[in-house]
Each structure stands twice: as C-alpha cells, then as structure tokens.
PDB file of C-alpha atoms in Angstrom:
ATOM      1  CA  LEU A   1     -80.103 -27.310  -2.016  1.00 58.00           C
ATOM      2  CA  VAL A   2     -83.133 -26.578  -4.105  1.00 61.00           C
ATOM      3  CA  ASP A   3     -83.137 -22.914  -3.231  1.00 64.00           C
ATOM      4  CA  PHE A   4     -79.341 -22.518  -3.304  1.00 65.00           C
ATOM      5  CA  PRO A   5     -78.265 -19.701  -5.604  1.00 66.00           C
ATOM      6  CA  TYR A   6     -76.137 -21.787  -7.885  1.00 62.00           C
ATOM      7  CA  GLU A   7     -73.513 -20.184 -10.125  1.00 81.00           C
ATOM      8  CA  CYS A   8     -70.729 -22.569 -10.933  1.00 92.00           C
ATOM      9  CA  VAL A   9     -70.848 -26.092 -12.373  1.00 95.00           C
ATOM     10  CA  GLU A  10     -70.207 -27.741  -8.997  1.00 92.00           C
ATOM     11  CA  GLN A  11     -73.078 -25.813  -7.332  1.00 90.00           C
ATOM     12  CA  THR A  12     -75.405 -26.529 -10.252  1.00 92.00           C
ATOM     13  CA  MET A  13     -74.582 -30.221  -9.904  1.00 93.00           C
ATOM     14  CA  SER A  14     -75.246 -29.976  -6.201  1.00 88.00           C
ATOM     15  CA  ARG A  15     -78.840 -29.106  -7.059  1.00 88.00           C
ATOM     16  CA  PHE A  16     -79.183 -31.282 -10.156  1.00 93.00           C
ATOM     17  CA  LEU A  17     -77.813 -34.586  -8.878  1.00 92.00           C
ATOM     18  CA  PRO A  18     -79.789 -34.766  -5.596  1.00 91.00           C
ATOM     19  CA  SER A  19     -82.945 -34.074  -7.597  1.00 92.00           C
ATOM     20  CA  VAL A  20     -82.164 -37.060  -9.858  1.00 94.00           C
ATOM     21  CA  VAL A  21     -81.406 -39.310  -6.849  1.00 91.00           C
ATOM     22  CA  VAL A  22     -84.598 -38.281  -5.017  1.00 91.00           C
ATOM     23  CA  SER A  23     -86.628 -38.902  -8.145  1.00 91.00           C
ATOM     24  CA  GLU A  24     -85.190 -42.413  -8.475  1.00 88.00           C
ATOM     25  CA  ALA A  25     -85.645 -43.138  -4.802  1.00 88.00           C
ATOM     26  CA  ILE A  26     -89.321 -42.244  -5.093  1.00 89.00           C
ATOM     27  CA  LYS A  27     -89.867 -44.345  -8.250  1.00 85.00           C
ATOM     28  CA  LYS A  28     -87.840 -47.392  -7.427  1.00 83.00           C
ATOM     29  CA  GLY A  29     -87.255 -47.386  -3.724  1.00 78.00           C
ATOM     30  CA  GLY A  30     -90.745 -46.637  -2.534  1.00 79.00           C
ATOM     31  CA  PHE A  31     -89.635 -43.597  -0.555  1.00 82.00           C
ATOM     32  CA  PRO A  32     -92.277 -41.065   0.313  1.00 83.00           C
ATOM     33  CA  ALA A  33     -92.347 -38.041  -1.894  1.00 83.00           C
ATOM     34  CA  PRO A  34     -91.067 -34.752  -0.393  1.00 83.00           C
ATOM     35  CA  LYS A  35     -93.205 -31.637  -0.475  1.00 86.00           C
ATOM     36  CA  ARG A  36     -91.660 -30.376  -3.656  1.00 85.00           C
ATOM     37  CA  ALA A  37     -91.585 -33.694  -5.561  1.00 86.00           C
ATOM     38  CA  ALA A  38     -93.770 -32.347  -8.345  1.00 90.00           C
ATOM     39  CA  GLN A  39     -91.020 -29.799  -9.084  1.00 90.00           C
ATOM     40  CA  ILE A  40     -88.253 -32.394  -9.495  1.00 92.00           C
ATOM     41  CA  PRO A  41     -88.693 -32.767 -13.250  1.00 94.00           C
ATOM     42  CA  GLN A  42     -88.381 -29.034 -13.665  1.00 94.00           C
ATOM     43  CA  PHE A  43     -85.286 -28.931 -11.407  1.00 93.00           C
ATOM     44  CA  VAL A  44     -83.648 -31.628 -13.583  1.00 95.00           C
ATOM     45  CA  ALA A  45     -84.641 -29.879 -16.801  1.00 96.00           C
ATOM     46  CA  ASP A  46     -83.329 -26.563 -15.511  1.00 94.00           C
ATOM     47  CA  GLY A  47     -80.064 -28.348 -14.566  1.00 95.00           C
ATOM     48  CA  PHE A  48     -79.686 -29.701 -18.088  1.00 97.00           C
ATOM     49  CA  VAL A  49     -80.119 -26.158 -19.505  1.00 96.00           C
ATOM     50  CA  ARG A  50     -77.834 -24.483 -17.029  1.00 95.00           C
ATOM     51  CA  LEU A  51     -75.095 -27.139 -17.382  1.00 97.00           C
ATOM     52  CA  GLY A  52     -75.420 -26.996 -21.146  1.00 97.00           C
ATOM     53  CA  SER A  53     -74.847 -23.273 -21.092  1.00 96.00           C
ATOM     54  CA  MET A  54     -71.639 -23.783 -19.078  1.00 96.00           C
ATOM     55  CA  GLN A  55     -70.142 -26.490 -21.396  1.00 97.00           C
ATOM     56  CA  GLN A  56     -66.794 -25.199 -22.717  1.00 97.00           C
ATOM     57  CA  SER A  57     -66.315 -24.834 -26.445  1.00 95.00           C
ATOM     58  CA  GLU A  58     -63.900 -27.787 -26.516  1.00 96.00           C
ATOM     59  CA  GLY A  59     -66.621 -30.052 -25.118  1.00 97.00           C
ATOM     60  CA  GLY A  60     -65.795 -30.504 -21.406  1.00 98.00           C
ATOM     61  CA  TRP A  61     -66.924 -28.605 -18.342  1.00 98.00           C
ATOM     62  CA  GLY A  62     -64.790 -26.409 -16.141  1.00 96.00           C
ATOM     63  CA  TRP A  63     -65.574 -25.031 -12.727  1.00 94.00           C
ATOM     64  CA  TRP A  64     -67.171 -21.939 -14.212  1.00 91.00           C
ATOM     65  CA  GLU A  65     -68.983 -20.874 -17.339  1.00 89.00           C
ATOM     66  CA  TYR A  66     -65.832 -19.294 -18.715  1.00 87.00           C
ATOM     67  CA  GLY A  67     -62.413 -20.821 -18.677  1.00 87.00           C
ATOM     68  CA  SER A  68     -61.151 -24.225 -19.723  1.00 92.00           C
ATOM     69  CA  ALA A  69     -62.488 -27.729 -19.333  1.00 96.00           C
ATOM     70  CA  ASP A  70     -61.454 -29.747 -16.309  1.00 96.00           C
ATOM     71  CA  PRO A  71     -61.321 -33.524 -16.148  1.00 95.00           C
ATOM     72  CA  TYR A  72     -62.947 -33.781 -12.688  1.00 95.00           C
ATOM     73  CA  MET A  73     -65.892 -31.430 -13.480  1.00 97.00           C
ATOM     74  CA  THR A  74     -66.432 -33.072 -16.858  1.00 98.00           C
ATOM     75  CA  ALA A  75     -66.520 -36.503 -15.165  1.00 96.00           C
ATOM     76  CA  TYR A  76     -68.930 -35.163 -12.545  1.00 96.00           C
ATOM     77  CA  VAL A  77     -71.378 -33.835 -15.171  1.00 98.00           C
ATOM     78  CA  LEU A  78     -71.080 -36.984 -17.350  1.00 97.00           C
ATOM     79  CA  ASP A  79     -71.715 -39.143 -14.294  1.00 95.00           C
ATOM     80  CA  GLY A  80     -74.709 -37.007 -13.289  1.00 96.00           C
ATOM     81  CA  PHE A  81     -76.112 -37.092 -16.813  1.00 97.00           C
ATOM     82  CA  HIS A  82     -75.770 -40.842 -16.830  1.00 95.00           C
ATOM     83  CA  ARG A  83     -77.555 -41.184 -13.522  1.00 93.00           C
ATOM     84  CA  ALA A  84     -80.268 -38.901 -14.845  1.00 96.00           C
ATOM     85  CA  LYS A  85     -80.718 -41.110 -17.928  1.00 96.00           C
ATOM     86  CA  GLN A  86     -80.872 -44.210 -15.688  1.00 92.00           C
ATOM     87  CA  ALA A  87     -83.616 -42.420 -13.691  1.00 93.00           C
ATOM     88  CA  GLY A  88     -85.699 -41.900 -16.850  1.00 94.00           C
ATOM     89  CA  PHE A  89     -84.665 -38.273 -17.761  1.00 97.00           C
ATOM     90  CA  ASN A  90     -83.332 -37.341 -21.134  1.00 97.00           C
ATOM     91  CA  PRO A  91     -79.981 -35.658 -21.052  1.00 97.00           C
ATOM     92  CA  PRO A  92     -79.031 -33.567 -24.125  1.00 97.00           C
ATOM     93  CA  MET A  93     -77.112 -36.198 -26.073  1.00 98.00           C
ATOM     94  CA  PHE A  94     -75.266 -33.749 -28.243  1.00 98.00           C
ATOM     95  CA  ARG A  95     -73.773 -32.270 -25.031  1.00 98.00           C
ATOM     96  CA  VAL A  96     -72.863 -35.799 -23.829  1.00 98.00           C
ATOM     97  CA  GLU A  97     -71.250 -36.678 -27.148  1.00 98.00           C
ATOM     98  CA  ARG A  98     -69.132 -33.484 -27.179  1.00 98.00           C
ATOM     99  CA  ALA A  99     -68.006 -34.282 -23.599  1.00 98.00           C
ATOM    100  CA  LEU A 100     -67.231 -37.857 -24.405  1.00 98.00           C
ATOM    101  CA  LYS A 101     -65.097 -36.821 -27.342  1.00 97.00           C
ATOM    102  CA  TRP A 102     -63.244 -34.232 -25.217  1.00 98.00           C
ATOM    103  CA  SER A 103     -62.712 -36.857 -22.484  1.00 97.00           C
ATOM    104  CA  GLU A 104     -61.317 -39.470 -24.849  1.00 95.00           C
ATOM    105  CA  GLU A 105     -58.853 -36.951 -26.214  1.00 95.00           C
ATOM    106  CA  PHE A 106     -57.904 -35.695 -22.730  1.00 95.00           C
ATOM    107  CA  LEU A 107     -57.011 -39.141 -21.515  1.00 92.00           C
ATOM    108  CA  LYS A 108     -54.576 -39.532 -24.398  1.00 90.00           C
ATOM    109  CA  ARG A 109     -52.524 -36.558 -23.123  1.00 88.00           C
ATOM    110  CA  PRO A 110     -49.569 -37.221 -20.870  1.00 83.00           C
ATOM    111  CA  LEU A 111     -49.926 -36.365 -17.245  1.00 80.00           C
ATOM    112  CA  ALA A 112     -49.059 -32.682 -16.602  1.00 73.00           C
ATOM    113  CA  SER A 113     -47.268 -33.710 -13.441  1.00 60.00           C
ATOM    114  CA  ALA A 114     -44.992 -36.035 -15.454  1.00 57.00           C
ATOM    115  CA  ASN A 115     -43.509 -32.955 -17.106  1.00 54.00           C
ATOM    116  CA  GLU A 116     -42.847 -30.865 -14.099  1.00 55.00           C
ATOM    117  CA  ARG A 117     -40.320 -31.819 -11.425  1.00 50.00           C
ATOM    118  CA  ALA A 118     -41.891 -29.459  -8.925  1.00 49.00           C
ATOM    119  CA  TRP A 119     -45.057 -31.505  -8.711  1.00 55.00           C
ATOM    120  CA  LYS A 120     -45.346 -33.409  -5.452  1.00 68.00           C
ATOM    121  CA  GLU A 121     -46.738 -36.920  -5.246  1.00 71.00           C
ATOM    122  CA  GLU A 122     -50.029 -35.617  -3.861  1.00 71.00           C
ATOM    123  CA  ALA A 123     -50.586 -33.476  -6.947  1.00 76.00           C
ATOM    124  CA  ARG A 124     -49.753 -36.466  -9.156  1.00 76.00           C
ATOM    125  CA  ARG A 125     -52.208 -38.663  -7.237  1.00 77.00           C
ATOM    126  CA  ARG A 126     -54.980 -36.034  -7.573  1.00 82.00           C
ATOM    127  CA  GLU A 127     -54.318 -35.789 -11.288  1.00 85.00           C
ATOM    128  CA  ILE A 128     -54.544 -39.543 -11.695  1.00 84.00           C
ATOM    129  CA  ASP A 129     -57.712 -39.700  -9.561  1.00 85.00           C
ATOM    130  CA  ASP A 130     -59.384 -37.034 -11.737  1.00 90.00           C
ATOM    131  CA  ARG A 131     -58.440 -38.922 -14.845  1.00 89.00           C
ATOM    132  CA  ALA A 132     -59.745 -42.175 -13.275  1.00 86.00           C
ATOM    133  CA  TYR A 133     -63.100 -40.564 -12.571  1.00 88.00           C
ATOM    134  CA  LEU A 134     -63.109 -39.298 -16.179  1.00 92.00           C
ATOM    135  CA  ALA A 135     -62.350 -42.876 -17.418  1.00 89.00           C
ATOM    136  CA  MET A 136     -65.099 -44.260 -15.201  1.00 86.00           C
ATOM    137  CA  SER A 137     -67.531 -41.742 -16.652  1.00 91.00           C
ATOM    138  CA  LEU A 138     -66.540 -42.783 -20.197  1.00 91.00           C
ATOM    139  CA  ALA A 139     -67.157 -46.423 -19.292  1.00 86.00           C
ATOM    140  CA  LEU A 140     -70.637 -45.569 -18.001  1.00 88.00           C
ATOM    141  CA  TRP A 141     -71.457 -44.224 -21.423  1.00 92.00           C
ATOM    142  CA  GLY A 142     -70.092 -47.301 -23.121  1.00 87.00           C
ATOM    143  CA  LYS A 143     -66.728 -45.986 -24.018  1.00 87.00           C
ATOM    144  CA  SER A 144     -64.790 -48.952 -22.753  1.00 78.00           C
ATOM    145  CA  VAL A 145     -61.600 -48.754 -24.811  1.00 78.00           C
ATOM    146  CA  PRO A 146     -60.220 -45.477 -23.381  1.00 80.00           C
ATOM    147  CA  ALA A 147     -61.375 -46.464 -19.910  1.00 77.00           C
ATOM    148  CA  LYS A 148     -59.628 -49.867 -20.091  1.00 76.00           C
ATOM    149  CA  ALA A 149     -56.489 -48.180 -21.480  1.00 79.00           C
ATOM    150  CA  PHE A 150     -56.407 -45.793 -18.541  1.00 79.00           C
ATOM    151  CA  PHE A 151     -56.938 -48.411 -15.912  1.00 73.00           C
ATOM    152  CA  THR A 152     -54.344 -50.634 -17.542  1.00 72.00           C
ATOM    153  CA  GLN A 153     -51.792 -47.885 -17.453  1.00 75.00           C
ATOM    154  CA  TYR A 154     -52.531 -46.762 -13.837  1.00 69.00           C
ATOM    155  CA  PRO A 155     -53.939 -49.842 -12.069  1.00 58.00           C
ATOM    156  CA  ALA A 156     -52.770 -49.331  -8.499  1.00 57.00           C
ATOM    157  CA  LYS A 157     -51.983 -45.582  -8.420  1.00 56.00           C
ATOM    158  CA  THR A 158     -55.398 -44.193  -7.569  1.00 54.00           C
ATOM    159  CA  SER A 159     -56.865 -43.559  -4.129  1.00 58.00           C
ATOM    160  CA  SER A 160     -59.121 -46.175  -2.560  1.00 57.00           C
ATOM    161  CA  ALA A 161     -62.246 -44.192  -3.469  1.00 57.00           C
ATOM    162  CA  VAL A 162     -61.244 -43.922  -7.091  1.00 59.00           C
ATOM    163  CA  ALA A 163     -60.234 -47.582  -7.130  1.00 59.00           C
ATOM    164  CA  VAL A 164     -63.762 -48.407  -6.141  1.00 62.00           C
ATOM    165  CA  ALA A 165     -64.987 -46.229  -9.028  1.00 62.00           C
ATOM    166  CA  ALA A 166     -62.608 -48.198 -11.306  1.00 60.00           C
ATOM    167  CA  VAL A 167     -64.303 -51.442 -10.214  1.00 60.00           C
ATOM    168  CA  ARG A 168     -67.647 -49.780 -11.007  1.00 62.00           C
ATOM    169  CA  ALA A 169     -66.387 -48.771 -14.426  1.00 60.00           C
ATOM    170  CA  MET A 170     -65.028 -52.221 -15.081  1.00 57.00           C
ATOM    171  CA  ARG A 171     -68.373 -53.762 -14.221  1.00 61.00           C
ATOM    172  CA  ALA A 172     -70.066 -51.258 -16.548  1.00 58.00           C
ATOM    173  CA  MET A 173     -67.768 -52.567 -19.300  1.00 56.00           C
ATOM    174  CA  GLY A 174     -68.707 -56.143 -18.477  1.00 60.00           C
ATOM    175  CA  ALA A 175     -65.223 -56.941 -17.253  1.00 56.00           C
ATOM    176  CA  ASP A 176     -64.385 -59.518 -14.569  1.00 56.00           C
ATOM    177  CA  THR A 177     -63.743 -57.539 -11.390  1.00 51.00           C
ATOM    178  CA  SER A 178     -62.506 -60.387  -9.141  1.00 53.00           C
ATOM    179  CA  GLY A 179     -58.825 -59.562  -9.730  1.00 51.00           C
ATOM    180  CA  ALA A 180     -59.376 -55.888  -9.111  1.00 49.00           C
ATOM    181  CA  ILE A 181     -61.265 -56.582  -5.906  1.00 50.00           C
ATOM    182  CA  ALA A 182     -58.428 -58.794  -4.726  1.00 50.00           C
ATOM    183  CA  ALA A 183     -55.878 -56.124  -5.462  1.00 48.00           C
ATOM    184  CA  LEU A 184     -57.897 -53.599  -3.505  1.00 46.00           C
ATOM    185  CA  ALA A 185     -58.115 -55.938  -0.561  1.00 49.00           C
ATOM    186  CA  GLN A 186     -54.246 -56.246  -0.616  1.00 50.00           C
ATOM    187  CA  GLN A 187     -53.935 -52.448  -0.534  1.00 47.00           C
ATOM    188  CA  ALA A 188     -56.234 -52.028   2.397  1.00 45.00           C
TER     189      ALA A 188
END
C-alpha cells in the first residue's frame, strides 16, 4: 500500500490509515517496527496534505478531487483523522471543522431515497448506512447531538456492521449501550 499510486480519496485513505494503525501498533502494542517505520510520520503528513487538497469547497470529501461531497467518504476521512489524532498525529483541524459542519448539515437533509419511488430497499439501506457512518464520525469528534438525533430516527434500519458502529458512537458520547447491544442480539 505504501507504494500504491494513489489518486482518489479512497486510495489515499488506503495508504494513510494503515500507516496510522501501524504507528499505533508499534507504540502501544509492542509490535516490531517494519523496515519503513521511520517513514510512517511522513506518510501520515503526506496523507493530511493530499486529503486536504481533495476536500470539497462545501467541506466534505467526495470520491475524487473534483465533484461533490459524499457522506461515506467524508465519514471515512473524519474517522481516519480521528484515529490519527488518537495515535499522536495532528490532523489539520480547520479541515476537520469544515467537514464536521458539512456533516451536521448533511444529516439534517431528508433521505434522497424517501423522495424517489424508484429507489429500492437496498439503496435506502445503503443511504442510511452511509449516514450512520457519518453520524458515528461526528460522535467521535464530540458532536453528539446530531449523532444522537440520527440514531434516534433510524435505530434499527442499519446493517449489522453499521449498528456496531452506532454502538461505538454511542460509547464515544458516553451513552449507556446496554439497550443497543440487546437490540442487536435480537436482530441476529
């Protein structure tokens, strides 16, 4: 992944996030350092710069440098930046703040699939999952009000993977997760 010729946001994150995870594993987990461990801080710094250059004017991230912001890609970058901060790196906070503002505003919008009869249930589920990931990412950055509002409105409509993310977000907000865990167990 280190030498992968990244172009889009997803590919850039596929280099950036593993660098963050490996760095943390070396520091906190006692894992042996790989051959290129000394380059990890530079990989992370390059990722911050590259991702910053691809942030859309409205504040979120899309799949590419040009286009419009996407809730999933914005959540992915916010999640990655949060993990980087937890690992001791310094994400560009003005970029984070812009993305958080865009995310909060995006979650206030009605579901696109609610306005189109042609949307199938699968498309609606994907849209809700993307929004759930965005809400979880907001919660990681301390934005609990919009995250709680989302998970209150759509408590049992997300996939199991996103439901687990919801529990993670609720824990980040300091909420009691016992009821959510029980609901997940009933869905299984």
